[in-house]
PDB file of C-alpha atoms in Angstrom:
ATOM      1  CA  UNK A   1     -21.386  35.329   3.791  1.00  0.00           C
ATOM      2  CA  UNK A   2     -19.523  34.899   7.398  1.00  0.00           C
ATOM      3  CA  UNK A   3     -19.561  31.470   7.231  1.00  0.00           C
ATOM      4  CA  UNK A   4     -17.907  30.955   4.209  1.00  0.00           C
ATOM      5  CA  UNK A   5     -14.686  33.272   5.471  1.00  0.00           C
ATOM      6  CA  UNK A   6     -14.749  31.571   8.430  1.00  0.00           C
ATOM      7  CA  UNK A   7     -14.390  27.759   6.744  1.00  0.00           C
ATOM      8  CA  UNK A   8     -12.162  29.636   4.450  1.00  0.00           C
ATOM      9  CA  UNK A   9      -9.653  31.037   7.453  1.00  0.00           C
ATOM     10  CA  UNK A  10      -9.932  27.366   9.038  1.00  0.00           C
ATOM     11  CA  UNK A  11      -8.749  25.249   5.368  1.00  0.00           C
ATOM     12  CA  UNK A  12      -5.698  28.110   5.330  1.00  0.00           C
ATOM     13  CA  UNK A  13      -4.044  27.088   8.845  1.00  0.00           C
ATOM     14  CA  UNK A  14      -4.724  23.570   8.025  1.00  0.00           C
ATOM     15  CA  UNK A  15      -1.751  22.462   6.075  1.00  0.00           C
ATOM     16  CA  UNK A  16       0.255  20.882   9.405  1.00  0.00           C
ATOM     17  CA  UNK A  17      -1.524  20.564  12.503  1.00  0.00           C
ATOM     18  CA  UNK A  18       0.257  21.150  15.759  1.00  0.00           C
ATOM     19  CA  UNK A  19       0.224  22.612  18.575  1.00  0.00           C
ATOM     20  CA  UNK A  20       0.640  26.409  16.981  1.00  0.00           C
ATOM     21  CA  UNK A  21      -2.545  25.225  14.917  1.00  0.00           C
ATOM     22  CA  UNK A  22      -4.523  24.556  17.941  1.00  0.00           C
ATOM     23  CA  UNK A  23      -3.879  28.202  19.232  1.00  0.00           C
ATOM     24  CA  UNK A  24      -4.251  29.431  15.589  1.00  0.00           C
ATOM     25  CA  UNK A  25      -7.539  28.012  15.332  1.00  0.00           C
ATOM     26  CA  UNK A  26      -8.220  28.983  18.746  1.00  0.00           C
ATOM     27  CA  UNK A  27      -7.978  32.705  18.198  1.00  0.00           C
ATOM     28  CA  UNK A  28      -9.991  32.682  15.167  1.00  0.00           C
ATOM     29  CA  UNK A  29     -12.799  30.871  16.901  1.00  0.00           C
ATOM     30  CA  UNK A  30     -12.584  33.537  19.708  1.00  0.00           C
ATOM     31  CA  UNK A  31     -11.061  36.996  18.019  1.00  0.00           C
ATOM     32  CA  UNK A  32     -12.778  36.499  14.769  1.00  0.00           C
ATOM     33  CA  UNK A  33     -16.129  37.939  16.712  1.00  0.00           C
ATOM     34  CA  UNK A  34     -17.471  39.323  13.453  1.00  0.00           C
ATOM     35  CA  UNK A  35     -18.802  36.242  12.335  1.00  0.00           C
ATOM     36  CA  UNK A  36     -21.740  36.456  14.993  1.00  0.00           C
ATOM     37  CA  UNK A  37     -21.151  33.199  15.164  1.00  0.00           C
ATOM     38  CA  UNK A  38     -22.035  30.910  18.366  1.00  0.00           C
ATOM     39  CA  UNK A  39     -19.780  27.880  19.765  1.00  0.00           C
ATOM     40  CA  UNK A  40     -22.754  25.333  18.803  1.00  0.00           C
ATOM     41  CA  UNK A  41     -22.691  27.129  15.219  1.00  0.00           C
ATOM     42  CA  UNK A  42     -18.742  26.967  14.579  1.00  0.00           C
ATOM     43  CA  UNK A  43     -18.183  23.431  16.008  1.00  0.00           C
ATOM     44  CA  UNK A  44     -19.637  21.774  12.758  1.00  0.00           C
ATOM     45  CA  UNK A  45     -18.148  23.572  10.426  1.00  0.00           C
ATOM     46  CA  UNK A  46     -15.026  23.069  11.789  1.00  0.00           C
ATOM     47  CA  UNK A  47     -15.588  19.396  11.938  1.00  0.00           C
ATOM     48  CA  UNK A  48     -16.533  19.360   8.300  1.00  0.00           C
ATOM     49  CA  UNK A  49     -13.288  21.738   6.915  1.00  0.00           C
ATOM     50  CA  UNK A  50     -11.392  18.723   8.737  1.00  0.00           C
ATOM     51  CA  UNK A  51     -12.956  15.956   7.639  1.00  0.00           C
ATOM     52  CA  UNK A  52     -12.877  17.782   4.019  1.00  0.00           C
ATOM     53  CA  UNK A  53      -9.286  17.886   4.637  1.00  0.00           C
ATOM     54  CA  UNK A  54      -8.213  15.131   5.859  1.00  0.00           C
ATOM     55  CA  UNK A  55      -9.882  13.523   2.873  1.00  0.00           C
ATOM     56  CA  UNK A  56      -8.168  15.534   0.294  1.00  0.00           C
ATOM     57  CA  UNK A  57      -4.891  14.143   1.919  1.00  0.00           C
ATOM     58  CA  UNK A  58      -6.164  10.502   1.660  1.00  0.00           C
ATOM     59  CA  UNK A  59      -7.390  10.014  -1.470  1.00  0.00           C
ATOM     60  CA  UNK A  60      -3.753  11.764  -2.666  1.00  0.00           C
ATOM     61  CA  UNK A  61      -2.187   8.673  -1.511  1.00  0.00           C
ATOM     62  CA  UNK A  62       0.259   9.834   0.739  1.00  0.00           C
ATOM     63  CA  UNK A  63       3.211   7.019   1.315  1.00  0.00           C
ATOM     64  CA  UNK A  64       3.211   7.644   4.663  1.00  0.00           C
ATOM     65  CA  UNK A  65      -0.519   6.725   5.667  1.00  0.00           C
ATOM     66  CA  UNK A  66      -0.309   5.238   9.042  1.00  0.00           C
ATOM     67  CA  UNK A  67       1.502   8.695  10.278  1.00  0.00           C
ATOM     68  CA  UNK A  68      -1.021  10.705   8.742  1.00  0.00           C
ATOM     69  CA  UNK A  69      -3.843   8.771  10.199  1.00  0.00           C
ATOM     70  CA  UNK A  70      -1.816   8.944  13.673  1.00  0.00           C
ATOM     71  CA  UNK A  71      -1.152  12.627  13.249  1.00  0.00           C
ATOM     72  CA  UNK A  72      -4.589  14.074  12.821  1.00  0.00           C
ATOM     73  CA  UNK A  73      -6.563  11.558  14.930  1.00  0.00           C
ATOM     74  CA  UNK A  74      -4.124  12.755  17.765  1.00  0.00           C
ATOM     75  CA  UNK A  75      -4.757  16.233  16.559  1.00  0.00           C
ATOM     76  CA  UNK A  76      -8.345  15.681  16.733  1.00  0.00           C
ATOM     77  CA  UNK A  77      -8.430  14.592  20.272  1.00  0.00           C
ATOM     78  CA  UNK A  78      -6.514  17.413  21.082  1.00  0.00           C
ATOM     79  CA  UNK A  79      -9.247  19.775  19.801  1.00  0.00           C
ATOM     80  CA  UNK A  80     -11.965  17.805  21.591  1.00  0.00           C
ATOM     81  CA  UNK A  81     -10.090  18.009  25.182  1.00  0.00           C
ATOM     82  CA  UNK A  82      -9.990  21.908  24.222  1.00  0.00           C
ATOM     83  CA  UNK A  83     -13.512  22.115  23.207  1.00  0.00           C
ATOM     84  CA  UNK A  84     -12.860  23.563  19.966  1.00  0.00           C
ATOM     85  CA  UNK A  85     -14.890  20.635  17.952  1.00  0.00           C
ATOM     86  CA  UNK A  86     -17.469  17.710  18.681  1.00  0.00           C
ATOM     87  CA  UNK A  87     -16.417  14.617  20.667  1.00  0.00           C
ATOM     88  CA  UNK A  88     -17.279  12.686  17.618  1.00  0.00           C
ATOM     89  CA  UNK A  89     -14.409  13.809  15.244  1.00  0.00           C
ATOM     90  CA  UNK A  90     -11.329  11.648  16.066  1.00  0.00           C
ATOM     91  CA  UNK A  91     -13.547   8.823  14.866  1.00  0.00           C
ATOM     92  CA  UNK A  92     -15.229  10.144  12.291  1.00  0.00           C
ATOM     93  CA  UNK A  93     -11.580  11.078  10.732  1.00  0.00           C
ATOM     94  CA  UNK A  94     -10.534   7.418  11.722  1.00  0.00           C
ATOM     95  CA  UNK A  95     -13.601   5.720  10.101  1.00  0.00           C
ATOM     96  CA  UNK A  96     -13.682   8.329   6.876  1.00  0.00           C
ATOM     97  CA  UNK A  97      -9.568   6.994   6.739  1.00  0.00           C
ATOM     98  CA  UNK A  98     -11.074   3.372   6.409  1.00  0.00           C
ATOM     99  CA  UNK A  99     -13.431   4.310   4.041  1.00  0.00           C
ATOM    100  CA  UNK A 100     -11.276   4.926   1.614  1.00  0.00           C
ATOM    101  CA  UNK A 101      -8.076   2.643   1.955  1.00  0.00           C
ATOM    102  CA  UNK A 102      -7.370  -0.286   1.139  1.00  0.00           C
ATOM    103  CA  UNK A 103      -7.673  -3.261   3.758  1.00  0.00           C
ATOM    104  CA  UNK A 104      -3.884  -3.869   3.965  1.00  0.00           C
ATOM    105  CA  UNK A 105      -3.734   0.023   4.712  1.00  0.00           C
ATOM    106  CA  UNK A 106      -6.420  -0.328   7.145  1.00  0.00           C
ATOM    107  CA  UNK A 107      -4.688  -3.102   9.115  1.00  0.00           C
ATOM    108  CA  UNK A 108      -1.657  -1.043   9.471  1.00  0.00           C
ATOM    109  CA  UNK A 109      -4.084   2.018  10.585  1.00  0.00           C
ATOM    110  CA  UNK A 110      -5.653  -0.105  13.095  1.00  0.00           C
ATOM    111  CA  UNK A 111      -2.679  -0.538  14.939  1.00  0.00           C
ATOM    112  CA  UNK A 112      -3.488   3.429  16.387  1.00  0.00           C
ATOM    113  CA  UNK A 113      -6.879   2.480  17.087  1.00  0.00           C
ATOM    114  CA  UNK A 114      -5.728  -0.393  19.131  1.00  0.00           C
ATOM    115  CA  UNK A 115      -3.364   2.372  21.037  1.00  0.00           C
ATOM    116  CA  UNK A 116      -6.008   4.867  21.584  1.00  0.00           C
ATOM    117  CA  UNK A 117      -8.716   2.690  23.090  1.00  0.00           C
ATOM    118  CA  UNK A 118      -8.246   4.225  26.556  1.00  0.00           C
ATOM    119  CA  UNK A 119      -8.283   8.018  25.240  1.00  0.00           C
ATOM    120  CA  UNK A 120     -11.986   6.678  23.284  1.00  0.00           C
ATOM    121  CA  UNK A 121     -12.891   5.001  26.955  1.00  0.00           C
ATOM    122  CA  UNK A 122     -12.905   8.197  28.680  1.00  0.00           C
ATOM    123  CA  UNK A 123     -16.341   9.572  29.308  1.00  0.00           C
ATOM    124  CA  UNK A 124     -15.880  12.972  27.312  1.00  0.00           C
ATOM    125  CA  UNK A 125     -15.292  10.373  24.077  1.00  0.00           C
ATOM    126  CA  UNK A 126     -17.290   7.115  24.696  1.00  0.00           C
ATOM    127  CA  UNK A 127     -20.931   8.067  24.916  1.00  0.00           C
ATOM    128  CA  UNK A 128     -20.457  10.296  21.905  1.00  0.00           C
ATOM    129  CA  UNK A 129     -18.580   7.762  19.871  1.00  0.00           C
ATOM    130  CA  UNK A 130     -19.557   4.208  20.874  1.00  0.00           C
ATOM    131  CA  UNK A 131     -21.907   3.713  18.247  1.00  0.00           C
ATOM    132  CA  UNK A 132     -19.660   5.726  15.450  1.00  0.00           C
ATOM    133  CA  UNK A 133     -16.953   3.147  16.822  1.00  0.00           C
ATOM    134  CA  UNK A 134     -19.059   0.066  16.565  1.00  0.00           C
ATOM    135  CA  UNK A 135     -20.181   0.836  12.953  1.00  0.00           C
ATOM    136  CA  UNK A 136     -16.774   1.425  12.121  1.00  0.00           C
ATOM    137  CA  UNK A 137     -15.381  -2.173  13.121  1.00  0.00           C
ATOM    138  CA  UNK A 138     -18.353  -3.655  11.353  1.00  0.00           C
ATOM    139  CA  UNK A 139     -18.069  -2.052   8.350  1.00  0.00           C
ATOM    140  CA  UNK A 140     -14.199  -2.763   8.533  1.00  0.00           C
ATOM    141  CA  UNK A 141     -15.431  -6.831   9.208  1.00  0.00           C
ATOM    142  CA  UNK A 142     -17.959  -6.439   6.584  1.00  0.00           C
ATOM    143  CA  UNK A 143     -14.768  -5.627   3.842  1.00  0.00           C
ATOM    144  CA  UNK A 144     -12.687  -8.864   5.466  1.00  0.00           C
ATOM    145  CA  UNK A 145     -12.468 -12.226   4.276  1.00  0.00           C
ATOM    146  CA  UNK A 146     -13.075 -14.547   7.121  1.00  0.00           C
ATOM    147  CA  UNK A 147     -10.893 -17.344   5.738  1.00  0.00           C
ATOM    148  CA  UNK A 148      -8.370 -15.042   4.213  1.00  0.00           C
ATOM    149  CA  UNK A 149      -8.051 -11.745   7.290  1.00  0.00           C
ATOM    150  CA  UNK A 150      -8.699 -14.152  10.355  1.00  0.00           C
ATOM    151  CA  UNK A 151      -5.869 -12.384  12.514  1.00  0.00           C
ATOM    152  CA  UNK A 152      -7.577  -8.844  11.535  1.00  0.00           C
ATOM    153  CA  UNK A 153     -11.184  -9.872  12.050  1.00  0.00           C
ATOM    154  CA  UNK A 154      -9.691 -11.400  15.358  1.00  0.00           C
ATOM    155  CA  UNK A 155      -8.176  -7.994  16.380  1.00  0.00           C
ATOM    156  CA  UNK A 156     -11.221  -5.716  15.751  1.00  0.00           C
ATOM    157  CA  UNK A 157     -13.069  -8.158  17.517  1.00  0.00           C
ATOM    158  CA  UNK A 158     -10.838  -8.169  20.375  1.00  0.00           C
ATOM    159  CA  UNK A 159     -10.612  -4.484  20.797  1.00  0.00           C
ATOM    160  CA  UNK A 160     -14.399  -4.470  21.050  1.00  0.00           C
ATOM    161  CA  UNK A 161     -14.636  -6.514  23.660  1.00  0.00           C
ATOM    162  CA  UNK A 162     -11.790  -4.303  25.051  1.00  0.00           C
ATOM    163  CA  UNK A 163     -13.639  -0.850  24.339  1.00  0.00           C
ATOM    164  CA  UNK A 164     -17.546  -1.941  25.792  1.00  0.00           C
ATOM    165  CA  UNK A 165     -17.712  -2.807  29.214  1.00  0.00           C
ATOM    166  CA  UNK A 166     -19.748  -5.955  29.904  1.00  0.00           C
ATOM    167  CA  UNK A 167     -23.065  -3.496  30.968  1.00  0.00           C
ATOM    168  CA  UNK A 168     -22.759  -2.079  27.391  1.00  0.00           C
ATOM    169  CA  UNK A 169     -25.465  -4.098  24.721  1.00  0.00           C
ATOM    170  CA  UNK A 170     -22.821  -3.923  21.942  1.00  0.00           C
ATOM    171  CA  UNK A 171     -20.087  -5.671  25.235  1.00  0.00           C
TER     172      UNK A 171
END
């Protein structure tokens, strides 16, 4: 079945993402023609090898969390600007992260969010992630204590008055 090789190929140059993985995964999105495979067909399944992976690296508890969560939401971007997966995935990575971690975790994690908010403004990432974004933050709030995580609550509330413009419902 072509489309198992091809997730297969993807998990195998997925260990360290950098730049050589970008043009990795670039020629085996565009050499790898044998998989009869269009760009609206592999964009998904690349966005589900990395969200498969990135999730096998969370839940092993890594010490190092915050740089993990900094190094493949970067990564991500970078595929996006390159077209190589949906618009979606930097947050979907960032809000699977959350998922899973613990709130003092996610507070530290937040801090890249907070960083990134005018890479998620620009048009190629806001439509396509507002919502993705929004549900995020609540579901983040939804985990806080209000008497106990003020400053937090405070800060996700802050950035998303930050991220929507006023014209935005959700702003």
């Amino acid at each position: 079945m072509p489309v198992s090789k091809f997730r297969e190929e993807l998990k195998n140059i997925l260990i360290e993402p950098n730049t050589t993985t970008i043009t990795s995964i670039k020629q085996i999105l565009h050499e790898n023609n044998y998989f009869n495979l269009s760009n609206a067909e592999r964009r998904p399944i690349l966005d589900q090898v990395l969200r498969c992976h990135v999730l096998d690296i969370v839940s092993s508890k890594p010490p190092n969390l915050y740089d993990v969560c900094k190094m493949w939401t970067s990564f991500t971007i970078e595929l996006v600007r390159n077209k190589m997966c949906t618009a979606i995935m930097p947050v979907a990575i960032l809000s699977d992260m959350f998922a899973v971690t613990t709130i003092d975790v996610c507070e530290k994690m937040f801090d890249h969010v907070e960083s990134n908010v005018n890479v998620l403004k620009e048009p190629t990432f806001f439509m396509a992630c507002k919502n993705n974004l929004l549900r995020m933050c609540n579901d983040l709030l939804c985990r806080l204590s209000r008497s106990r995580n003020t400053v937090f609550c405070g800060r996700i509330l802050l950035f998303l008055a930050i991220f929507f413009p006023f014209s935005e419902r959700s702003g």
